[in-house]
Coordinates of C-alpha atoms in Angstrom, one line a residue:
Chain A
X1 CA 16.4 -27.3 10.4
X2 CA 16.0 -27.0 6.6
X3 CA 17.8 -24.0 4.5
X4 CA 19.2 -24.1 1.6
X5 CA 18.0 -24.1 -1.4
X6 CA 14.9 -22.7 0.1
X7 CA 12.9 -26.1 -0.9
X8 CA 9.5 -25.1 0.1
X9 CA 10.8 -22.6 2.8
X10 CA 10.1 -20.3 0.1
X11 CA 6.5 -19.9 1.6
X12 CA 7.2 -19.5 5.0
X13 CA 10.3 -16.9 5.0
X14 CA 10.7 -13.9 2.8
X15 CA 13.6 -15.9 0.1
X16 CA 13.0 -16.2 -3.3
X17 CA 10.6 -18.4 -4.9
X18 CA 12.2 -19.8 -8.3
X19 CA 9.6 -17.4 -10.2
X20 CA 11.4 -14.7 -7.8
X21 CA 8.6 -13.9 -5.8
X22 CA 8.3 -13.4 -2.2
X23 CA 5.0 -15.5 -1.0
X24 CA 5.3 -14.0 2.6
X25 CA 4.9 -11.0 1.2
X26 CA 2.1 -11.9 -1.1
X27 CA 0.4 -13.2 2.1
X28 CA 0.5 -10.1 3.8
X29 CA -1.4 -8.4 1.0
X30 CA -4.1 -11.3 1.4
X31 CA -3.9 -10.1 5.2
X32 CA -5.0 -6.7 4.8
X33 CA -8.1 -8.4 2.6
X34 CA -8.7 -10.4 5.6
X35 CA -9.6 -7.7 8.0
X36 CA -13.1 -7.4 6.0
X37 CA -12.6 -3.8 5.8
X38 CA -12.5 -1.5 3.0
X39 CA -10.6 2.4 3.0
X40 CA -10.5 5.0 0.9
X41 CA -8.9 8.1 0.6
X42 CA -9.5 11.0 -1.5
X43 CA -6.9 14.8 -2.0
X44 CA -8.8 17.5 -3.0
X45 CA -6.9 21.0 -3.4
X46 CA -7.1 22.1 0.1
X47 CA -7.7 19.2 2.5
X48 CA -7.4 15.7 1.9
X49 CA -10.4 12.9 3.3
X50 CA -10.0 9.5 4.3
X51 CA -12.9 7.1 5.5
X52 CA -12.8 3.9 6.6
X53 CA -15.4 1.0 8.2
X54 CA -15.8 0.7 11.3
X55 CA -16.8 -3.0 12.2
X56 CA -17.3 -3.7 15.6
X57 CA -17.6 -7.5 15.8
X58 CA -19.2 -7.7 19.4
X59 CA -22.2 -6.0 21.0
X60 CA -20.1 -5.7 24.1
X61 CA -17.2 -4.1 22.7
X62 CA -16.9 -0.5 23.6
X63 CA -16.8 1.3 20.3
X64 CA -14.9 4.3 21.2
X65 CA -12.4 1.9 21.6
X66 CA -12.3 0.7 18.0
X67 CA -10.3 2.7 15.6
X68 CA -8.2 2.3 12.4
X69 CA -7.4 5.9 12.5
X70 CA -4.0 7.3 14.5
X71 CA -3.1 10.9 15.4
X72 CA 0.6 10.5 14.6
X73 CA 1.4 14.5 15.2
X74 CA -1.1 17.1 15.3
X75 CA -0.4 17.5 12.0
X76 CA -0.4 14.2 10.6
X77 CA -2.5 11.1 10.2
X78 CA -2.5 7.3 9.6
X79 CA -5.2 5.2 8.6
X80 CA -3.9 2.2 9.1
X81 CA -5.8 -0.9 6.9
X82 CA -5.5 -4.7 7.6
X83 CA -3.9 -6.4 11.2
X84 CA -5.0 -4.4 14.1
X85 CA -2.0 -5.4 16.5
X86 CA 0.3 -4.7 13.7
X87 CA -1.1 -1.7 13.1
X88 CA -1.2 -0.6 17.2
X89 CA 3.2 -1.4 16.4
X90 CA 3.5 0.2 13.4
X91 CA 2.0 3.6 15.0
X92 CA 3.5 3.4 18.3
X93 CA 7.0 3.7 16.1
X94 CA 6.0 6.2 13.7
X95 CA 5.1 8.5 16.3
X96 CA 8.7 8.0 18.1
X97 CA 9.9 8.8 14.8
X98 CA 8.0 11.8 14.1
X99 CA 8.2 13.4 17.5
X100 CA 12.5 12.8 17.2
X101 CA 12.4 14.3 13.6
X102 CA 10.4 17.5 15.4
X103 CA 13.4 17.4 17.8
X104 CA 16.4 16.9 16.0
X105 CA 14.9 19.0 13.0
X106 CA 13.1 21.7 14.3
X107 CA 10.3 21.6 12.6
X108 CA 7.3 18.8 11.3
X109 CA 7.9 15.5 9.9
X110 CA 6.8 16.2 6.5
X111 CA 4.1 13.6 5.0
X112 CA 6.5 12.3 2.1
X113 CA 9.3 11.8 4.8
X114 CA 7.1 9.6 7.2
X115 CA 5.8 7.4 4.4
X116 CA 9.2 6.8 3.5
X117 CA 10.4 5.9 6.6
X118 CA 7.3 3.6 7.2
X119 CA 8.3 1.9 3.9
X120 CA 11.7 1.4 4.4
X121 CA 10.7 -0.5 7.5
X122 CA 8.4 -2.2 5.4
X123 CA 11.1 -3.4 3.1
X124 CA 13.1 -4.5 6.2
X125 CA 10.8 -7.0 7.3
X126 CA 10.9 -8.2 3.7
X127 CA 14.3 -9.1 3.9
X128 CA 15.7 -10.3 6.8
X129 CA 14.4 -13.6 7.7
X130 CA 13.7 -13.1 11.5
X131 CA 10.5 -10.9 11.2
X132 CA 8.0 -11.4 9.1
X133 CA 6.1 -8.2 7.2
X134 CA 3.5 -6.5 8.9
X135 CA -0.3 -7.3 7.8
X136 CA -0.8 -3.5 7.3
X137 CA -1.4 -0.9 4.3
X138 CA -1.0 2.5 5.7
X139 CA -2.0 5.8 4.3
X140 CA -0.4 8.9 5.6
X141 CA -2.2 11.8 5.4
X142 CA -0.8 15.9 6.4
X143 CA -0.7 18.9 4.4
X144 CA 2.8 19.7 4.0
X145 CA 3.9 22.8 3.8
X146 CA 5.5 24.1 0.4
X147 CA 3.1 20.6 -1.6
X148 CA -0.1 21.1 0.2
X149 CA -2.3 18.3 0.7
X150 CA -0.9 15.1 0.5
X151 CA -1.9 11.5 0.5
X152 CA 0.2 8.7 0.6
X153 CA 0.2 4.9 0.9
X154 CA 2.4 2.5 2.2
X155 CA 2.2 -1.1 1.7
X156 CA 3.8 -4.4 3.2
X157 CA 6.3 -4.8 0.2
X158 CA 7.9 -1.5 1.1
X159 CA 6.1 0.7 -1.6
X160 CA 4.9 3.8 -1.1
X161 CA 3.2 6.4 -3.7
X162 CA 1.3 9.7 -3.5
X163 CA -1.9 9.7 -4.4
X164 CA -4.5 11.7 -5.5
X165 CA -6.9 9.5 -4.2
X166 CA -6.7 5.4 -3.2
X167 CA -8.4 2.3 -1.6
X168 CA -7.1 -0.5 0.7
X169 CA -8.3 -3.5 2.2
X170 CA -11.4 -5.8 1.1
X171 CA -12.7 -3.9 -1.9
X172 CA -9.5 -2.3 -2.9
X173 CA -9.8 -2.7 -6.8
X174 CA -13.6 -1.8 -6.7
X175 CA -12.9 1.3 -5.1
X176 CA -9.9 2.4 -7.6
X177 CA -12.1 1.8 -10.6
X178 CA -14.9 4.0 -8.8
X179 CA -12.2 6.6 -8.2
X180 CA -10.2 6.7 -11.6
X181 CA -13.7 7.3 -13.2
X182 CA -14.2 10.3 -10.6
X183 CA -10.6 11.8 -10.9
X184 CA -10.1 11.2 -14.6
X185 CA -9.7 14.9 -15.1
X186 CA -7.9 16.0 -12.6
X187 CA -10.4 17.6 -10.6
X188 CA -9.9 19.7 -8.2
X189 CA -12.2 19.1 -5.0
X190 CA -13.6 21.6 -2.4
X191 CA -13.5 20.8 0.9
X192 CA -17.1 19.2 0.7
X193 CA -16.4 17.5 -2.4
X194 CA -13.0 15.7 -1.2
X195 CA -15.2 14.4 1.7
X196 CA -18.8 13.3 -0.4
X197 CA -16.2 11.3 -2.9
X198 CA -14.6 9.2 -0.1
X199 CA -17.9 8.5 1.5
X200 CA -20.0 7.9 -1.8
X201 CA -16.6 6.1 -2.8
X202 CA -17.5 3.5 -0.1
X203 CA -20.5 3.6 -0.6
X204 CA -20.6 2.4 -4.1
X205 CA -18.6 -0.2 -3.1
X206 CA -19.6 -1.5 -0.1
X207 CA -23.5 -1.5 -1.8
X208 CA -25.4 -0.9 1.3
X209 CA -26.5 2.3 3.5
X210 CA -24.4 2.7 6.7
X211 CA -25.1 4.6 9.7
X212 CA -23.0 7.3 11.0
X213 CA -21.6 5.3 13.5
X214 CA -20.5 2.5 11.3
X215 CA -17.3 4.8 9.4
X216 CA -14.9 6.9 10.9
X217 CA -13.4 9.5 8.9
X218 CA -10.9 12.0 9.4
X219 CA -10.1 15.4 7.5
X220 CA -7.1 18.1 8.0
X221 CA -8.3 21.1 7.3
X222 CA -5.5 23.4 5.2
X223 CA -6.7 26.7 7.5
X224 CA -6.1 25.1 10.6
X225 CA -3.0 22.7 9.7
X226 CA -4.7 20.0 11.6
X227 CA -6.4 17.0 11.4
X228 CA -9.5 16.6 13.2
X229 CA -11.5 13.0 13.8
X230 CA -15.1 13.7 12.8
X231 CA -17.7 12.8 15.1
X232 CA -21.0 10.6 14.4
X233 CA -23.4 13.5 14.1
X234 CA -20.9 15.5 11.7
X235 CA -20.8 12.2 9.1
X236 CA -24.0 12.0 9.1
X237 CA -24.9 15.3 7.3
X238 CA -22.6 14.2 4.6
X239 CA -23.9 10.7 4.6
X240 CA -27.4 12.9 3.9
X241 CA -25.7 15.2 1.4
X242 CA -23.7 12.0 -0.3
X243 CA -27.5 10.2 -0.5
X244 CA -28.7 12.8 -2.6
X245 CA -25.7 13.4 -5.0
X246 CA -25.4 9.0 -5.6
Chain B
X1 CA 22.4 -8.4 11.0
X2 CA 19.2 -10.5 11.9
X3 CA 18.1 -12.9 14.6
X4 CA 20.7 -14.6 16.1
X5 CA 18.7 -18.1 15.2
X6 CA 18.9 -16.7 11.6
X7 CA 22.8 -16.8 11.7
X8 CA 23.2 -19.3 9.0
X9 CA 23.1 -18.1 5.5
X10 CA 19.5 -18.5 3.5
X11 CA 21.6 -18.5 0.1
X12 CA 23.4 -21.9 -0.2
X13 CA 24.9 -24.1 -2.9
X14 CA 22.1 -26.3 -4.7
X15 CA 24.3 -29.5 -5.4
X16 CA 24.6 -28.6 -9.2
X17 CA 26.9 -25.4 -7.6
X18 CA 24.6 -23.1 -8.3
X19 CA 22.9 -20.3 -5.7
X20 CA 19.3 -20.6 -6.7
X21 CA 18.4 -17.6 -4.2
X22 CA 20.1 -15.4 -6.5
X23 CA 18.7 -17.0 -9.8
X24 CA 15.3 -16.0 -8.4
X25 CA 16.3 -12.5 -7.6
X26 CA 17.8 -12.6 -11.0
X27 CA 13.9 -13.5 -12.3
X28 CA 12.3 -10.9 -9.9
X29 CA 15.0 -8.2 -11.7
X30 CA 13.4 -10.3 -15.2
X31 CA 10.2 -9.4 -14.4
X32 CA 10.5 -5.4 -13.6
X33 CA 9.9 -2.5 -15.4
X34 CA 12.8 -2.3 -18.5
X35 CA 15.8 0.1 -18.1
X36 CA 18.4 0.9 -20.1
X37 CA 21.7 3.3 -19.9
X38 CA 24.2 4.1 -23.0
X39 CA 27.6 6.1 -22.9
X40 CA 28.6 8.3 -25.1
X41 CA 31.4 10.1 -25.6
X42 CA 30.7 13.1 -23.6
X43 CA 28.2 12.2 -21.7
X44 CA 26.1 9.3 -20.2
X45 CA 22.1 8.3 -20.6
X46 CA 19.8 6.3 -18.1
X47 CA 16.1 5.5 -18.7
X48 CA 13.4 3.5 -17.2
X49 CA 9.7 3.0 -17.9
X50 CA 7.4 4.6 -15.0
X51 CA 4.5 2.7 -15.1
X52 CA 2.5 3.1 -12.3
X53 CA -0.2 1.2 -10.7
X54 CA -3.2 3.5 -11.1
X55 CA -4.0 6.5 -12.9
X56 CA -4.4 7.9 -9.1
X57 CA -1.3 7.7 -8.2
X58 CA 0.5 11.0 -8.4
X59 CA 3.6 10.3 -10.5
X60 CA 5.4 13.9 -9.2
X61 CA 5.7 11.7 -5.8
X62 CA 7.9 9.0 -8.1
X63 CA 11.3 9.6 -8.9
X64 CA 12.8 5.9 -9.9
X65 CA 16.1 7.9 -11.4
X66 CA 18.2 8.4 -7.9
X67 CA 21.1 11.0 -7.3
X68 CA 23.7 9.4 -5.6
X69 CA 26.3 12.2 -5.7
X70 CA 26.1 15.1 -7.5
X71 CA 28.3 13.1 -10.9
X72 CA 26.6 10.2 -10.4
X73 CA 23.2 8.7 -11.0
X74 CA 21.5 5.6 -10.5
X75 CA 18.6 3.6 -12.4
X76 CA 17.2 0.0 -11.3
X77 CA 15.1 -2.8 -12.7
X78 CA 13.3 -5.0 -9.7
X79 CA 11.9 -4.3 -6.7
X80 CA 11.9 -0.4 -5.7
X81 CA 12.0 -1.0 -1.9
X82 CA 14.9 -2.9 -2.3
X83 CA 16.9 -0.5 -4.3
X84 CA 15.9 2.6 -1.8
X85 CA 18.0 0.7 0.8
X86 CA 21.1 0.5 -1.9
X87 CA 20.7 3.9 -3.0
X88 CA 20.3 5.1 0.7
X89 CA 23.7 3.1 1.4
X90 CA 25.7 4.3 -1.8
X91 CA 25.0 7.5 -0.7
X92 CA 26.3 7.3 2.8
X93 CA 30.1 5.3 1.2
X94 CA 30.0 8.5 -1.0
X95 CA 30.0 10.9 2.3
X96 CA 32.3 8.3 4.1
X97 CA 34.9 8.4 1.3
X98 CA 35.0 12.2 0.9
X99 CA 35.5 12.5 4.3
X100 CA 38.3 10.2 4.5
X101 CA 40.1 11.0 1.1
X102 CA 38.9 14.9 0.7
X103 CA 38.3 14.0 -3.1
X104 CA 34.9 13.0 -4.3
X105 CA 34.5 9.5 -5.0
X106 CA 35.3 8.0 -8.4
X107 CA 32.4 5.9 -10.1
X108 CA 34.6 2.7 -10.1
X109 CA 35.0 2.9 -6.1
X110 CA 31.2 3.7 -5.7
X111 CA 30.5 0.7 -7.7
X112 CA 32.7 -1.6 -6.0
X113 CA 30.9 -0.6 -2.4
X114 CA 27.5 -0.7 -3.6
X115 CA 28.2 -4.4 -5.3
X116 CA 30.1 -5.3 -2.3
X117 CA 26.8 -4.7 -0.2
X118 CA 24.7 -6.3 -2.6
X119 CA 27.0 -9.9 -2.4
X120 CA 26.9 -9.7 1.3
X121 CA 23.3 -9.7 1.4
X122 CA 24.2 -13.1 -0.4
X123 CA 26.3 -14.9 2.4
X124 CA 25.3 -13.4 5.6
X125 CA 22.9 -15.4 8.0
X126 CA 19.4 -14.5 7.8
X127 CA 18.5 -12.1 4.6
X128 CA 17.7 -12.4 1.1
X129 CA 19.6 -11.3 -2.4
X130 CA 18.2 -7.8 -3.4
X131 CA 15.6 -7.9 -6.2
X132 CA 17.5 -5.3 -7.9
X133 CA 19.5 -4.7 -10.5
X134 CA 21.1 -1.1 -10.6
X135 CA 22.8 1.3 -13.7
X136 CA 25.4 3.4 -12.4
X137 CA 26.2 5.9 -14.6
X138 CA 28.3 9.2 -13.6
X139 CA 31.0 11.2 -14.8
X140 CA 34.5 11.3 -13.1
X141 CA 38.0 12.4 -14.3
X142 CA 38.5 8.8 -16.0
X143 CA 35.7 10.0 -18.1
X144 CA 31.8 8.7 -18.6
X145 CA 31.1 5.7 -17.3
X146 CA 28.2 3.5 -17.3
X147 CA 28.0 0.5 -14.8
X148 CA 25.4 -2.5 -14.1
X149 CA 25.4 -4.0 -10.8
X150 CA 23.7 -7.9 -10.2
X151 CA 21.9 -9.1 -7.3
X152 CA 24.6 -11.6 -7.1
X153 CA 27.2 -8.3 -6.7
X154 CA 29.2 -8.7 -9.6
X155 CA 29.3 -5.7 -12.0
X156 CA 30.6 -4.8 -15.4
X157 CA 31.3 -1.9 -17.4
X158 CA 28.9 -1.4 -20.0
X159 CA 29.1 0.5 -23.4
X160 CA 25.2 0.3 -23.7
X161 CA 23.3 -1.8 -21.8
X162 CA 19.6 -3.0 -21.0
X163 CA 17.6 -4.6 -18.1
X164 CA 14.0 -6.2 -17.0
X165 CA 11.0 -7.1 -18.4
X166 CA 12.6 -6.3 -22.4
X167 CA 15.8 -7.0 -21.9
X168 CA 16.5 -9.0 -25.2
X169 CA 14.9 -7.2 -27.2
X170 CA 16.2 -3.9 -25.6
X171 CA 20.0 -5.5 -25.9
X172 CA 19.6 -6.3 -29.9
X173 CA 17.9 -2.7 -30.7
X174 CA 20.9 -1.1 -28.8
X175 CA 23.5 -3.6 -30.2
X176 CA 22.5 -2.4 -34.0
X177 CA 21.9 1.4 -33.2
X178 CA 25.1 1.7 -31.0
X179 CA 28.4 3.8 -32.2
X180 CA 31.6 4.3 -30.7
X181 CA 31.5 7.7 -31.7
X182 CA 27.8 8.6 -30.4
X183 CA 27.1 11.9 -28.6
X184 CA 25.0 12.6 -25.6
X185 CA 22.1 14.2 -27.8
X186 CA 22.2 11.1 -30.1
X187 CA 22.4 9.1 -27.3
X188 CA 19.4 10.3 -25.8
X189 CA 17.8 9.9 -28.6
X190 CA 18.6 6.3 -28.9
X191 CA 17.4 5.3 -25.8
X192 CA 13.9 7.3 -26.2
X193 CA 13.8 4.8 -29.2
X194 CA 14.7 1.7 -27.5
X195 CA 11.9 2.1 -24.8
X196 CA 9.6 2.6 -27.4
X197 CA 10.4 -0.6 -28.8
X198 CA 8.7 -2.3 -26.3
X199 CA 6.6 -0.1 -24.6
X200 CA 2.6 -0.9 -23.9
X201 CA 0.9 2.2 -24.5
X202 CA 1.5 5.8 -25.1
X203 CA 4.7 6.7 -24.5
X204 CA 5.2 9.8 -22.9
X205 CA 6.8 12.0 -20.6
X206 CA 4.9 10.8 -17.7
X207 CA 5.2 7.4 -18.2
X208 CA 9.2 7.1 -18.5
X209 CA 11.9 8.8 -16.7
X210 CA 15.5 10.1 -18.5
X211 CA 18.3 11.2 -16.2
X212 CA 21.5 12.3 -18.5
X213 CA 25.2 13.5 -17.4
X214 CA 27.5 15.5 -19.5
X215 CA 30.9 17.2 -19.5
X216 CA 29.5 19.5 -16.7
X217 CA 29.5 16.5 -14.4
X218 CA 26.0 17.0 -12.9
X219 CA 23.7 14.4 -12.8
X220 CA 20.1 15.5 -13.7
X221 CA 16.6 13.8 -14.3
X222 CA 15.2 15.4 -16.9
X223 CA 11.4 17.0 -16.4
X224 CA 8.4 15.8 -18.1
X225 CA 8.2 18.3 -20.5
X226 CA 11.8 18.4 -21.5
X227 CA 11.0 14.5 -22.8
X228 CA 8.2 15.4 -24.1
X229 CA 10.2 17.6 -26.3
X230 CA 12.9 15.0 -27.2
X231 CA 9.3 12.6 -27.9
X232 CA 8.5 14.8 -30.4
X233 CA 12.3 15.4 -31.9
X234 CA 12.0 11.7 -32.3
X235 CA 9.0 11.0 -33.7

């Protein structure tokens, strides 16, 4: 068993690499890329969008079985980009975590708080040798109740930011240069608009018409305090409305 | 903490004698954003550049400037995950230590905790060195007081002192500009200055972070707009 001074274990642990980097971390970013799928999520002043694709690799897959997006309260949300498996974890925690927060508390898990606590996890993994970092870049979405809409991102270093509007996965950089453009001044979207960005968002940079059934998009309404998954037939109205404004 | 197959430790004499494991972490800390923290005679400065990723990321959900107890503050230079788990833990011996001694903890003690968590991480089985390197600054009866803490989890006190990406040229600016005799304002000052030496860009109140400490004893970051005003006093 090799240790010590991390000659080439560097790559296969989280230690230090003599340029003080952590490769096992780097390779988890490269793991999100390697799903193939692209997210994206958009703020706008009441409710707050996210879309991702939906790639279902075999015809005899049941589809309503394929999903990237978790109900982790009724009041929040995790798109979860990257690993599948690790993802299917990752949730199965958070939701422990939020429904002992309701519990202990006495009242919801605030957006901010969970992101934290998924990124503190994150940063775990990234330092204790037994478990590697999880393949996953989540984005939390809720409105919270004294900030309003919020959208944040956690990723496998243990980094976590709000944002007013972000991209994971495959075309991650693509989809932040189509989005600084869009958000440059601080705009604040409608309902509608939040949801046409995120899908002309991915549309730009996936190039290529999808059908209905191909994303799945979720959006938390600020009347209603909850998040509702949107069904095929709903996305494609705005697929129709997003066709006109691109 | 770990694995028990992880019970050996990762960080282990090279045979020059040297612990290369925390010479890396010492270049991660090299290659983070710059920070800097001067004392002054009634008071105490931190700063740190806030550069964030993307122009979408919403820099009210940043705070890189931690409270630690109310008299003490904390700044970093390194990886920010890794100095959330210090800050989390410095906060925690602060509680500890007040409920044991009824007296609020002095800076010294709170220093010598945190570093002592941050050279553990350096011998026990199965974890890394923290990326971090952390300014301590806070305000106790022995006066201000202005800390750096190493991955390695040795610590000094500092009269001025710089870290990350601009750290030599940080160090000379402060090592002509500093006075025994300088005041918190001044000092302030200074340190608006010294980021600007090597800052990219346009600095501004969104883009670096101030926290300050005076004779009241409460650590505070200041708001965006209150640098903004000391951007301009300096200008």
């Amino acid at each position: 068993m090799s240790r010590g001074t991390g000659a080439g274990y560097d790559r296969h642990i989280t230690i230090f690499s003599p340029e003080g980097r952590l490769y096992q971390v780097e390779y988890a970013f490269k793991a999100v890329k390697a799903a193939g799928v692209t997210s994206i999520g958009v703020r706008g002043k009441d409710s707050v969008c996210v879309v991702t694709q939906k790639k279902v690799p075999d015809k005899l897959l049941d589809q309503t079985s394929v999903t990237h997006l978790f109900p982790i309260t009724k009041y929040l949300g995790l798109l979860a980009t990257g690993m599948t498996a690790d993802a299917r974890s990752l949730v199965s925690q958070a939701r422990n975590e939020a429904a002992e927060f309701r519990f202990k508390w006495g009242y919801e898990m605030p957006v901010d708080v969970l992101s934290k606590w998924i990124a503190d996890k994150a940063q775990v993994y990234t330092q204790h040798a037994y478990m590697r970092p999880l393949g996953v870049a989540s984005m939390v979405l809720g409105i919270d109740e004294e900030k309003g809409p919020q959208l944040f991102k956690c990723d496998p270093a243990g980094h976590f930011f709000g944002h007013k509007a972000t991209s994971a996965g495959l075309k991650e950089q693509e989809a932040i240069n189509f989005l600084e453009k869009k958000m440059k001044n601080d705009p604040a979207f409608s309902y509608d608009e939040t949801v046409q960005t995120a899908i002309s968002a991915l549309q730009s940079v996936l190039q290529e018409d999808f059908k209905a059934t191909e994303i799945e998009n979720i959006i938390p309404l600020h009347l209603t305090h909850c998040y509702i998954p949107v069904s095929p037939q709903f996305i494609a109205w705005f697929l129709l409305v997003a066709w006109q404004l691109a | 903490m770990g694995d028990s197959q992880y019970s050996f430790s990762l960080t282990t004499f090279s045979p020059s004698g040297k612990l290369v494991q925390i010479e890396h972490a010492l270049m991660a800390v090299g290659s983070g954003q710059t920070s800097l923290g001067i004392k002054a005679t009634n008071g105490v400065v931190v700063a740190t550049e806030k550069k964030l990723p993307s122009i979408l990321v919403d820099e009210t959900s940043v705070q890189k400037i931690q409270l630690v107890t109310p008299n003490i503050g904390v700044v970093y230079s390194g990886m920010g995950p890794d100095s959330r788990v210090l800050v989390r833990k410095s906060r925690k011996q602060a509680q500890q230590y007040f409920r044991l001694y009824k007296e609020t903890i002095p800076v010294t003690q709170l220093v010598r905790e945190t570093a002592a968590v941050m050279q553990e991480f350096t011998q026990s089985g199965g974890v890394r060195p923290f990326g971090v390197s952390l300014l301590i600054a806070g305000y106790d009866d022995n006066g201000p007081q202005l800390y750096q803490v190493d991955p390695s989890g040795s610590y000094f006190s500092w009269k001025a002192s710089a870290m990350g990406k601009n750290v030599s040229n940080a160090k000379t600016f402060l090592e002509k500009r500093y006075t025994e005799d300088m005041e918190l304002e001044d000092a302030i000052h200074t340190a608006i200055l010294t980021l600007k030496e090597g800052f990219e860009g346009q600095i501004s109140g969104k883009n670096i972070e101030i926290g300050i400490i005076g004779t009241d004893r409460q650590f505070r970051v200041l708001s965006s707009s209150e640098i903004d005003d000391y951007l301009a006093e300096v200008e």
